[in-house]
Tab-separated table of C-alpha atoms and ligand atoms in Angstrom:
chain	number	residue	atom	x	y	z
U	1	MET	CA	0.000	0.000	0.000
U	2	VAL	CA	1.238	3.453	-0.824
U	3	ASN	CA	1.845	5.623	2.207
U	4	LEU	CA	-0.486	8.513	1.725
U	5	GLU	CA	0.476	10.232	4.938
U	6	LYS	CA	1.651	13.739	4.456
U	7	LYS	CA	4.969	15.174	5.460
U	8	ILE	CA	4.760	17.125	8.689
U	9	ASN	CA	6.362	20.485	9.410
U	10	VAL	CA	6.214	21.658	13.009
U	11	VAL	CA	6.564	25.377	13.689
U	12	ILE	CA	7.217	26.339	17.320
U	13	LEU	CA	6.704	29.969	18.313
U	14	ALA	CA	9.309	30.980	20.848
U	15	ALA	CA	10.251	34.567	20.132
U	16	GLY	CA	8.537	36.244	23.065
U	17	LYS	CA	10.586	37.628	25.934
U	18	GLY	CA	8.233	36.595	28.652
U	19	THR	CA	8.280	39.925	30.466
U	20	ARG	CA	6.062	38.625	33.244
U	21	MET	CA	8.672	36.018	34.211
U	22	VAL	CA	10.733	38.996	35.503
U	23	SER	CA	13.915	37.224	34.469
U	24	THR	CA	16.821	37.899	32.116
U	25	LYS	CA	16.540	34.316	30.888
U	26	PRO	CA	14.394	33.806	27.767
U	27	LYS	CA	11.068	32.370	28.880
U	28	VAL	CA	11.352	29.111	26.946
U	29	LEU	CA	14.572	28.251	28.798
U	30	HIS	CA	12.897	28.213	32.201
U	31	GLN	CA	12.671	24.657	33.397
U	32	LEU	CA	9.721	22.455	34.158
U	33	ALA	CA	10.509	19.031	35.619
U	34	GLY	CA	14.192	19.704	35.044
U	35	LYS	CA	13.806	20.430	31.338
U	36	PRO	CA	13.510	23.778	29.485
U	37	LEU	CA	9.938	24.546	28.422
U	38	LEU	CA	10.986	24.534	24.779
U	39	LYS	CA	12.611	21.106	25.176
U	40	HIS	CA	9.279	19.642	26.276
U	41	VAL	CA	7.679	21.007	23.116
U	42	ILE	CA	10.529	19.850	20.858
U	43	ASP	CA	10.393	16.360	22.391
U	44	CYS	CA	6.671	16.152	21.703
U	45	ALA	CA	7.236	17.419	18.138
U	46	LYS	CA	9.918	14.793	17.520
U	47	LEU	CA	7.471	12.001	18.355
U	48	LEU	CA	5.462	13.063	15.296
U	49	ASN	CA	8.431	12.208	13.123
U	50	PRO	CA	8.256	15.527	11.270
U	51	ALA	CA	10.232	16.372	8.155
U	52	LYS	CA	11.210	19.633	9.840
U	53	ILE	CA	11.006	21.373	13.186
U	54	ILE	CA	11.187	25.134	12.761
U	55	VAL	CA	11.658	27.254	15.869
U	56	ILE	CA	10.920	30.971	15.661
U	57	HIS	CA	13.280	32.695	18.058
U	58	GLY	CA	13.685	36.310	19.019
U	59	TYR	CA	14.553	37.416	22.502
U	60	GLY	CA	17.794	35.761	23.686
U	61	GLY	CA	17.967	33.800	20.452
U	62	GLU	CA	21.623	32.814	20.771
U	63	GLU	CA	21.193	31.557	24.284
U	64	VAL	CA	18.151	29.585	23.225
U	65	GLN	CA	19.968	27.980	20.277
U	66	GLU	CA	22.982	27.152	22.441
U	67	ASN	CA	20.730	25.001	24.622
U	68	PHE	CA	19.614	22.913	21.656
U	69	LYS	CA	22.896	22.462	19.809
U	70	ASP	CA	22.354	18.731	19.458
U	71	GLU	CA	18.845	18.935	18.029
U	72	LYS	CA	18.044	19.036	14.337
U	73	ILE	CA	16.166	22.313	14.191
U	74	VAL	CA	15.645	25.005	11.601
U	75	TRP	CA	16.106	28.245	13.528
U	76	VAL	CA	14.338	31.285	12.144
U	77	GLU	CA	14.693	34.691	13.680
U	78	GLN	CA	11.791	37.040	14.206
U	79	LYS	CA	13.604	40.325	14.723
U	80	GLU	CA	10.616	42.236	16.061
U	81	GLN	CA	7.737	40.566	17.824
U	82	LEU	CA	4.838	41.915	15.813
U	83	GLY	CA	2.418	39.134	16.662
U	84	THR	CA	1.851	35.417	16.245
U	85	GLY	CA	0.877	35.815	12.592
U	86	HIS	CA	4.085	37.714	11.882
U	87	ALA	CA	6.033	35.001	13.715
U	88	VAL	CA	4.627	32.262	11.479
U	89	LEU	CA	5.232	34.432	8.397
U	90	GLN	CA	8.971	34.183	9.138
U	91	ALA	CA	8.743	30.405	8.744
U	92	LYS	CA	7.050	30.552	5.354
U	93	PRO	CA	10.213	30.233	3.198
U	94	TYR	CA	11.226	27.086	5.077
U	95	LEU	CA	7.955	25.153	4.848
U	96	ASP	CA	7.634	22.151	2.519
U	97	ASN	CA	4.980	22.460	-0.160
U	98	GLY	CA	2.353	19.784	0.244
U	99	ALA	CA	3.148	19.214	3.891
U	100	LYS	CA	0.861	19.631	6.873
U	101	CYS	CA	2.006	22.275	9.303
U	102	LEU	CA	1.479	21.967	13.043
U	103	ILE	CA	1.923	25.154	15.033
U	104	LEU	CA	2.962	24.757	18.672
U	105	LEU	CA	3.878	27.318	21.316
U	106	GLY	CA	7.234	27.216	23.062
U	107	ASP	CA	5.651	28.202	26.347
U	108	VAL	CA	2.974	25.491	26.365
U	109	PRO	CA	5.216	22.676	27.556
U	110	LEU	CA	2.886	19.790	28.354
U	111	ILE	CA	1.171	19.575	24.990
U	112	ASN	CA	0.542	15.927	24.355
U	113	LEU	CA	1.183	13.762	21.388
U	114	LYS	CA	-2.350	12.374	21.142
U	115	GLU	CA	-3.848	15.815	20.582
U	116	CYS	CA	-1.201	16.795	18.049
U	117	ASN	CA	-1.850	13.607	16.120
U	118	GLU	CA	-5.603	14.065	16.125
U	119	LEU	CA	-5.262	17.652	15.001
U	120	ILE	CA	-2.971	16.727	12.110
U	121	LYS	CA	-5.198	13.842	11.034
U	122	GLN	CA	-8.390	15.908	10.814
U	123	HIS	CA	-9.436	16.180	7.175
U	124	CYS	CA	-9.775	19.953	7.300
U	125	ASP	CA	-8.004	22.873	5.708
U	126	LEU	CA	-7.416	24.289	9.149
U	127	SER	CA	-7.818	22.601	12.530
U	128	ILE	CA	-7.617	24.379	15.828
U	129	LEU	CA	-7.223	23.038	19.334
U	130	THR	CA	-9.557	24.671	21.816
U	131	VAL	CA	-10.387	24.298	25.484
U	132	ILE	CA	-13.316	25.231	27.671
U	133	ARG	CA	-12.189	27.438	30.543
U	134	ASN	CA	-14.154	28.539	33.584
U	135	ASP	CA	-12.188	31.737	33.423
U	136	PRO	CA	-11.547	32.491	29.746
U	137	SER	CA	-10.120	35.964	30.312
U	138	GLY	CA	-7.049	36.837	28.313
U	139	TYR	CA	-7.622	34.203	25.648
U	140	GLY	CA	-8.935	34.350	22.116
U	141	ARG	CA	-12.630	33.361	22.059
U	142	ILE	CA	-14.007	30.821	19.595
U	143	ILE	CA	-16.973	32.328	17.785
U	144	ARG	CA	-19.433	29.827	16.273
U	145	ASP	CA	-22.681	30.248	14.354
U	146	ILE	CA	-25.958	28.785	15.635
U	147	SER	CA	-25.174	25.437	13.992
U	148	GLY	CA	-21.860	25.315	15.820
U	149	ASN	CA	-19.658	26.071	12.810
U	150	VAL	CA	-16.602	28.135	13.628
U	151	LEU	CA	-16.656	31.644	12.251
U	152	GLU	CA	-13.625	33.314	13.757
U	153	ILE	CA	-11.401	33.783	16.776
U	154	VAL	CA	-11.697	37.098	18.558
U	155	GLU	CA	-8.952	38.217	20.888
U	156	GLN	CA	-9.876	39.462	24.361
U	157	LYS	CA	-8.915	43.036	23.562
U	158	ASP	CA	-11.087	43.091	20.442
U	159	ALA	CA	-14.038	41.244	21.919
U	160	SER	CA	-17.564	42.595	22.347
U	161	PRO	CA	-19.377	42.126	25.688
U	162	GLU	CA	-21.210	39.182	24.079
U	163	HIS	CA	-17.962	37.538	22.959
U	164	ILE	CA	-16.316	38.054	26.342
U	165	LYS	CA	-18.792	35.590	27.877
U	166	ILE	CA	-17.701	32.718	25.632
U	167	LYS	CA	-15.800	30.048	27.535
U	168	GLU	CA	-14.379	28.132	24.610
U	169	VAL	CA	-10.951	29.589	23.901
U	170	ASN	CA	-8.095	29.189	21.472
U	171	THR	CA	-5.107	27.251	22.813
U	172	GLY	CA	-2.865	28.764	20.112
U	173	ILE	CA	-2.181	25.324	18.674
U	174	MET	CA	-3.345	24.558	15.173
U	175	ALA	CA	-2.694	22.420	12.101
U	176	LEU	CA	-3.142	23.349	8.470
U	177	GLU	CA	-1.983	22.657	4.945
U	178	VAL	CA	1.277	24.422	4.132
U	179	ASP	CA	-0.120	25.482	0.774
U	180	LYS	CA	-3.083	27.183	2.436
U	181	LEU	CA	-0.919	28.674	5.159
U	182	SER	CA	1.490	30.203	2.671
U	183	TYR	CA	-1.361	31.794	0.820
U	184	TRP	CA	-3.330	33.089	3.813
U	185	ILE	CA	-0.453	34.258	5.976
U	186	ASP	CA	0.322	37.168	3.614
U	187	LYS	CA	-3.236	38.416	3.956
U	188	ILE	CA	-3.129	38.954	7.703
U	189	THR	CA	-3.158	42.602	8.715
U	190	ASN	CA	-2.548	44.345	12.019
U	191	HIS	CA	-5.804	46.276	12.056
U	192	ASN	CA	-6.857	45.397	15.566
U	193	ALA	CA	-6.761	46.635	19.131
U	194	GLN	CA	-3.125	45.593	19.636
U	195	ASN	CA	-1.825	46.464	16.152
U	196	GLU	CA	-0.469	42.952	15.989
U	197	TYR	CA	-0.520	40.407	13.219
U	198	TYR	CA	-2.834	37.806	14.697
U	199	LEU	CA	-2.326	34.218	13.575
U	200	THR	CA	-5.878	33.654	14.683
U	201	ASP	CA	-7.116	35.712	11.719
U	202	LEU	CA	-6.453	32.596	9.621
U	203	VAL	CA	-9.798	31.270	10.803
U	204	LYS	CA	-11.757	34.146	9.338
U	205	LEU	CA	-9.761	33.941	6.101
U	206	ALA	CA	-10.476	30.229	5.805
U	207	VAL	CA	-14.185	30.615	6.553
U	208	ASN	CA	-14.538	33.445	4.015
U	209	GLU	CA	-13.142	31.181	1.344
U	210	GLY	CA	-15.566	28.421	2.225
U	211	CYS	CA	-12.813	26.203	3.640
U	212	LYS	CA	-13.423	23.609	6.285
U	213	VAL	CA	-12.274	24.582	9.776
U	214	GLY	CA	-12.102	21.733	12.263
U	215	ILE	CA	-12.046	21.988	16.010
U	216	LEU	CA	-10.663	19.651	18.613
U	217	ILE	CA	-11.681	20.460	22.165
U	218	THR	CA	-9.168	19.125	24.616
U	219	GLU	CA	-10.355	17.680	27.919
U	220	GLU	CA	-6.877	17.936	29.391
U	221	GLU	CA	-6.557	21.547	30.383
U	222	TYR	CA	-3.039	21.124	31.767
U	223	SER	CA	-1.788	20.083	28.317
U	224	VAL	CA	-2.552	23.488	26.833
U	225	GLU	CA	-1.603	25.568	29.858
U	226	GLY	CA	0.794	28.356	28.869
U	227	ILE	CA	3.507	29.774	31.100
U	228	ASN	CA	3.563	33.514	31.582
U	229	SER	CA	4.822	33.948	35.141
U	230	GLN	CA	6.772	32.169	37.851
U	231	ASN	CA	3.406	31.405	39.451
U	232	ASP	CA	2.169	29.678	36.291
U	233	LEU	CA	5.385	27.711	36.161
U	234	ALA	CA	5.157	26.548	39.780
U	235	LYS	CA	1.512	25.579	39.322
U	236	LEU	CA	2.168	23.525	36.203
U	237	GLU	CA	5.230	21.913	37.807
U	238	ARG	CA	3.005	20.614	40.639
U	239	ILE	CA	0.417	19.331	38.177
U	240	TYR	CA	3.149	17.510	36.274
U	241	GLN	CA	4.659	16.071	39.474
U	242	GLU	CA	1.339	14.838	40.818
U	243	MET	CA	0.570	13.190	37.488
U	244	PHE	CA	3.965	11.479	37.547
U	245	ALA	CA	3.441	10.377	41.151
U	246	ASN	CA	0.024	8.968	40.253
U	247	LYS	CA	1.551	6.942	37.444
U	248	LEU	CA	4.139	5.531	39.841
U	249	MET	CA	1.501	4.671	42.438
U	250	GLN	CA	-0.588	2.928	39.801
U	251	SER	CA	2.419	0.729	39.071
U	252	GLY	CA	2.688	-0.305	42.709
U	253	VAL	CA	5.079	2.262	44.161
U	254	LYS	CA	4.276	3.529	47.642
U	255	ILE	CA	4.666	7.301	47.746
U	256	TYR	CA	4.198	8.702	51.219
U	257	ASP	CA	2.893	12.025	49.905
U	258	PRO	CA	2.384	12.572	46.158
U	259	SER	CA	2.498	16.319	46.701
U	260	ARG	CA	6.024	16.071	48.082
U	261	ILE	CA	8.037	14.348	45.353
U	262	ASP	CA	9.929	15.870	42.420
U	263	VAL	CA	11.002	13.957	39.365
U	264	ARG	CA	13.216	15.995	37.064
U	265	GLY	CA	13.938	13.432	34.418
U	266	ASN	CA	12.940	9.825	34.217
U	267	LEU	CA	12.301	7.675	37.255
U	268	VAL	CA	11.661	3.981	36.718
U	269	ALA	CA	10.525	2.242	39.877
U	270	SER	CA	9.501	-1.398	40.284
U	271	SER	CA	6.731	-2.632	42.525
U	272	ASP	CA	6.954	-2.390	46.299
U	273	VAL	CA	9.367	0.490	46.087
U	274	GLU	CA	8.744	3.037	48.834
U	275	ILE	CA	9.556	6.711	48.591
U	276	ASP	CA	9.285	8.933	51.638
U	277	VAL	CA	8.590	12.670	51.477
U	278	GLY	CA	10.739	15.418	49.998
U	279	CYS	CA	12.829	13.331	47.603
U	280	ILE	CA	14.139	14.716	44.315
U	281	PHE	CA	15.005	12.420	41.415
U	282	ILE	CA	17.110	13.908	38.628
U	283	GLY	CA	18.130	12.479	35.247
U	284	ASN	CA	17.727	8.738	34.799
U	285	VAL	CA	17.046	6.873	38.004
U	286	THR	CA	16.062	3.218	38.320
U	287	LEU	CA	14.827	1.775	41.594
U	288	GLU	CA	14.529	-2.007	41.574
U	289	ASN	CA	12.051	-4.098	43.628
U	290	ASN	CA	11.624	-3.312	47.297
U	291	VAL	CA	13.974	-0.339	47.320
U	292	LYS	CA	13.178	2.073	50.137
U	293	ILE	CA	14.105	5.733	49.909
U	294	GLY	CA	14.000	7.703	53.145
U	295	PRO	CA	12.941	11.339	53.398
U	296	TYR	CA	14.749	14.239	51.717
U	297	CYS	CA	17.113	12.326	49.473
U	298	VAL	CA	18.455	13.753	46.208
U	299	ILE	CA	19.106	10.999	43.692
U	300	LYS	CA	20.538	11.693	40.259
U	301	ASP	CA	21.471	9.301	37.432
U	302	ALA	CA	21.525	6.175	39.542
U	303	THR	CA	20.503	2.539	39.574
U	304	ILE	CA	19.611	1.100	42.956
U	305	GLY	CA	19.320	-2.670	43.346
U	306	ASN	CA	16.679	-4.878	44.994
U	307	ALA	CA	15.847	-4.313	48.645
U	308	THR	CA	18.453	-1.622	49.109
U	309	ILE	CA	17.610	0.995	51.710
U	310	ILE	CA	18.594	4.629	51.296
U	311	GLU	CA	18.172	6.485	54.563
U	312	ALA	CA	17.212	10.142	55.045
U	313	TYR	CA	19.181	13.080	53.617
U	314	THR	CA	21.366	11.044	51.315
U	315	HIS	CA	22.783	12.499	48.078
U	316	ILE	CA	23.505	10.143	45.227
U	317	ASP	CA	24.855	11.192	41.821
U	318	GLY	CA	26.110	8.986	39.011
U	319	VAL	CA	26.136	5.788	41.031
U	320	LYS	CA	25.256	2.106	40.668
U	321	ILE	CA	24.227	0.372	43.864
U	322	GLY	CA	23.717	-3.400	44.145
U	323	ASN	CA	21.110	-5.401	46.046
U	324	HIS	CA	20.599	-5.354	49.817
U	325	CYS	CA	22.793	-2.345	50.535
U	326	LYS	CA	22.194	0.242	53.232
U	327	VAL	CA	23.197	3.819	52.572
U	328	GLY	CA	22.851	6.849	54.834
U	329	PRO	CA	21.462	8.722	56.640
U	330	PHE	CA	23.543	11.734	55.531
U	331	ALA	CA	25.714	9.884	53.029
U	332	ARG	CA	27.065	11.297	49.775
U	333	LEU	CA	27.826	9.038	46.832
U	334	ARG	CA	29.437	10.818	43.905
U	335	PRO	CA	29.923	10.010	40.213
U	336	GLY	CA	31.726	6.847	39.242
U	337	THR	CA	30.875	5.023	42.432
U	338	GLN	CA	29.676	1.453	42.349
U	339	LEU	CA	28.588	-0.571	45.347
U	340	ASN	CA	28.218	-4.322	45.049
U	341	GLU	CA	25.612	-6.111	47.113
U	342	SER	CA	25.175	-5.890	50.863
U	343	CYS	CA	27.443	-2.890	51.399
U	344	HIS	CA	26.814	-0.429	54.199
U	345	ILE	CA	27.631	3.230	53.791
U	346	GLY	CA	26.857	5.203	56.907
U	347	ASN	CA	26.475	8.783	58.053
U	348	PHE	CA	28.836	11.504	56.873
U	349	VAL	CA	30.573	9.196	54.454
U	350	GLU	CA	31.542	10.533	51.030
U	351	VAL	CA	32.469	8.059	48.296
U	352	LYS	CA	33.699	9.266	44.900
U	353	ASN	CA	34.718	7.329	41.812
U	354	SER	CA	35.259	4.139	43.787
U	355	GLN	CA	34.279	0.511	43.379
U	356	VAL	CA	33.242	-1.196	46.563
U	357	ASP	CA	32.799	-4.980	46.503
U	358	SER	CA	30.152	-6.922	48.406
U	359	SER	CA	29.596	-6.932	52.175
U	360	THR	CA	31.992	-4.070	52.784
U	361	ASN	CA	31.188	-1.511	55.469
U	362	ILE	CA	32.137	2.154	55.553
U	363	ASN	CA	29.937	3.256	58.354
U	364	HIS	CA	31.053	6.597	59.737
U	365	LEU	CA	32.708	9.893	58.806
U	366	SER	CA	34.958	8.861	55.931
U	367	TYR	CA	36.184	10.101	52.571
U	368	ILE	CA	36.798	7.383	50.018
U	369	GLY	CA	37.940	8.733	46.643
U	370	ASP	CA	39.416	7.002	43.585
U	371	SER	CA	39.535	3.672	45.394
U	372	THR	CA	38.971	0.028	44.651
U	373	ILE	CA	37.800	-1.830	47.712
U	374	GLY	CA	37.376	-5.620	47.945
U	375	LYS	CA	34.842	-7.850	49.704
U	376	ASN	CA	34.230	-7.954	53.461
U	377	VAL	CA	36.338	-4.912	54.136
U	378	ASN	CA	35.753	-2.805	57.219
U	379	ILE	CA	36.696	0.828	56.930
U	380	GLY	CA	36.841	2.330	60.405
U	381	ALA	CA	35.332	5.665	61.379
U	382	GLY	CA	37.169	8.708	60.114
U	383	THR	CA	39.230	6.984	57.426
U	384	ILE	CA	40.470	9.236	54.645
U	385	THR	CA	41.919	8.175	51.320
U	386	CYS	CA	44.361	10.967	50.462
U	387	ASN	CA	43.843	10.780	46.711
U	388	TYR	CA	45.090	14.203	45.636
U	389	ASP	CA	48.672	15.421	45.857
U	390	GLY	CA	47.852	18.923	44.728
U	391	ALA	CA	48.389	18.117	41.067
U	392	LYS	CA	47.157	14.606	40.340
U	393	LYS	CA	44.671	12.071	41.628
U	394	HIS	CA	45.948	8.653	42.698
U	395	ARG	CA	44.193	5.378	43.486
U	396	THR	CA	43.924	3.457	46.708
U	397	ILE	CA	43.533	-0.310	46.395
U	398	ILE	CA	42.137	-2.187	49.369
U	399	GLU	CA	41.804	-5.938	48.840
U	400	ASP	CA	39.346	-8.447	50.361
U	401	ASN	CA	39.013	-8.860	54.125
U	402	VAL	CA	41.099	-5.815	55.025
U	403	PHE	CA	40.393	-4.068	58.339
U	404	VAL	CA	41.222	-0.368	58.443
U	405	GLY	CA	41.284	0.987	61.983
U	406	SER	CA	39.573	4.271	62.770
U	407	ASP	CA	41.075	7.648	61.977
U	408	SER	CA	43.547	6.376	59.411
U	409	GLN	CA	44.876	8.123	56.340
U	410	LEU	CA	45.735	6.065	53.310
U	411	VAL	CA	48.055	8.159	51.132
U	412	ALA	CA	47.558	7.165	47.489
U	413	PRO	CA	48.892	5.559	45.435
U	414	VAL	CA	48.849	2.757	47.956
U	415	LYS	CA	47.726	-0.859	48.119
U	416	ILE	CA	46.497	-2.673	51.207
U	417	LYS	CA	46.631	-6.355	50.340
U	418	ALA	CA	44.130	-9.059	51.284
U	419	GLY	CA	43.535	-9.682	54.953
U	420	ALA	CA	45.836	-6.895	56.151
U	421	THR	CA	45.018	-4.801	59.212
U	422	ILE	CA	45.695	-1.096	59.667
U	423	GLY	CA	46.043	0.003	63.265
U	424	ALA	CA	43.827	2.907	64.272
U	425	GLY	CA	45.258	6.367	63.839
U	426	SER	CA	47.815	5.359	61.196
U	427	THR	CA	49.067	7.305	58.217
U	428	ILE	CA	49.866	4.680	55.599
U	429	THR	CA	52.191	5.695	52.768
U	430	LYS	CA	53.590	2.303	51.717
U	431	ASP	CA	51.895	-0.846	50.427
U	432	VAL	CA	50.897	-3.348	53.108
U	433	GLU	CA	51.458	-7.058	52.437
U	434	PRO	CA	48.692	-9.680	52.873
U	435	ASP	CA	47.566	-10.473	56.405
U	436	GLU	CA	50.118	-8.105	57.989
U	437	LEU	CA	49.421	-5.432	60.566
U	438	ALA	CA	50.625	-1.967	59.671
U	439	ILE	CA	50.642	0.757	62.244
U	440	SER	CA	52.308	4.161	61.987
U	441	ARG	CA	51.446	6.045	65.112
U	442	SER	CA	54.014	6.799	67.813
U	443	LYS	CA	53.952	4.676	70.935
U	444	GLN	CA	51.833	5.847	73.858
U	445	ILE	CA	53.743	7.084	76.853
U	446	THR	CA	52.402	7.748	80.320
U	447	ILE	CA	53.801	10.544	82.483
U	448	THR	CA	53.069	9.749	86.061
U	449	GLY	CA	52.434	12.538	88.526
U	450	TRP	CA	51.758	15.088	85.726
U	451	LYS	CA	49.598	18.027	86.807
U	452	ARG	CA	47.133	19.695	84.518
U	453	PRO	CA	47.787	23.487	84.265
U	454	LYS	CA	45.434	25.636	86.330
U	455	LYS	CA	43.695	28.890	85.251
I	501	UD1	C1	-2.401	33.804	21.710
I	501	UD1	C2	-3.595	33.723	20.762
I	501	UD1	C3	-4.875	33.540	21.591
I	501	UD1	C4	-4.776	32.314	22.463
I	501	UD1	C5	-3.523	32.370	23.313
I	501	UD1	C6	-3.306	31.060	24.009
I	501	UD1	C7	-3.049	35.126	18.872
I	501	UD1	C8	-3.267	36.436	18.247
I	501	UD1	N1	-3.675	34.944	20.018
I	501	UD1	O1	-2.559	34.986	22.465
I	501	UD1	O2	-5.989	33.415	20.718
I	501	UD1	O3	-5.926	32.190	23.275
I	501	UD1	O4	-2.341	32.634	22.506
I	501	UD1	O5	-2.259	31.150	24.922
I	501	UD1	O6	-2.343	34.291	18.354
I	501	UD1	N2	5.155	34.874	19.852
I	501	UD1	C9	6.159	35.041	18.956
I	501	UD1	N3	6.259	36.211	18.258
I	501	UD1	C10	5.361	37.211	18.403
I	501	UD1	C11	4.305	37.031	19.324
I	501	UD1	C12	4.228	35.857	20.016
I	501	UD1	O7	7.012	34.165	18.790
I	501	UD1	O8	5.507	38.224	17.725
I	501	UD1	C13	5.067	33.632	20.598
I	501	UD1	C14	5.225	33.850	22.084
I	501	UD1	O9	6.571	33.709	22.477
I	501	UD1	C15	4.348	32.736	22.668
I	501	UD1	C16	3.279	32.532	21.607
I	501	UD1	O10	3.787	33.076	20.418
I	501	UD1	O11	5.044	31.536	22.797
I	501	UD1	C17	1.944	33.170	21.976
I	501	UD1	O12	2.127	34.538	22.098
I	501	UD1	P1	1.370	35.424	23.172
I	501	UD1	O13	1.842	36.799	23.086
I	501	UD1	O14	1.418	34.742	24.487
I	501	UD1	O15	-0.108	35.361	22.599
I	501	UD1	P2	-1.433	35.646	23.402
I	501	UD1	O16	-1.694	37.102	23.382
I	501	UD1	O17	-1.411	34.956	24.693
I	502	MG	MG1	0.100	33.999	25.908
């Protein structure tokens, strides 16, 4: 069968400054769920497999482009922001004849694929996405005749008292034939209350020519919510987070309070995972069966194995943790760290770029950096691997069954071989042979009859 599906061109309007954000950052770079607003829209557009994604940029254009260096995007500048119609006009030379054009807004981040698809697939010359709002103020109103056919969109500032009452509003998102768009877009004027070129005037132009205008009313108000202020952004962030939490709960994850979790990236959690309040998940995080995350943990780019427990206030970044481990409270695991199963990492322990084999304990107040640690090792409280000589980093190797006494410094590069013991309070600068005891502190002396000085 011949594929009759049309090519798709997506045009994303992103030239506005976003004055009401009160920020020097271009509006579309503000983040929702850890991702710039515009990135949400681009990611949705990409799922449509379009021939082209054209982004109209204006304010802070260079900074915006810099953030999307790795995306295949046609960037088109709109030097002056003369209205949405003028913005789309800038894209005209880049559109593919015969294609269907979908227009999205860079500040409507949660637009969903299903609606875009439905809009594109409508057999109409022009299809617009609308929504019914309890409070329609500020939006373009959808004007229909008594049979329900769309006649035009009237902007708030141009609306009559009758029109003002209409609750069906334009979301700003529409789909139309490129050939029609290219023809109509030149006819838009700025003869209106705001002296702007309104994209919405396309509707009137289409109707006047007897063309078919289709409407899709979305039920999902959040998906067409635009961001104009920090308040809008915070509100939509919460909506997104609660939706994500609901999805997790439906898949069997226990979330102590769905209004107190933040996922800024992708969190994959298996059943019987428990997440206490105030946790933030960043990047790609995988929690396997029965993992328990205590309150106020920050977990970024990590995989955490079955039945592992992460206690309160633990920070994890770029780490792979095996099954049945216990980490925290107040632990910090940094990039390049890997824990095999049944390890314990306790309070005020920092581990960086180190591999720790199974059943090893580092329970209190330690810094372990650039180290390879074997099985069944006990690292005593206050142990420091001195990995940095001021110029270079060096590795510490600790083999299986080593016991490091408390308050020891291991000056890298150094190797503590299997079964060796380090006496507490030692500074170790030379390799220690298997099963030997190394101790470097001076001998204790006792001065009898010594008197403590008096004030
Ligand atoms: C627009 C619609 C309105 C709709 C509303 C939905 C028009 C005339 N009105 O109004 O019917 O209800 O969106 O939110 O289209 N932009 C540019 N260049 C410009 C002007 C705008 O790129 O010259 C971009 C903005 O950055 C923004 C989007 O287009 O992403 C919408 O612009 P905005 O000024 O918010 O339009 P509204 O007045 O809200
Ligand atoms: Mg707007």
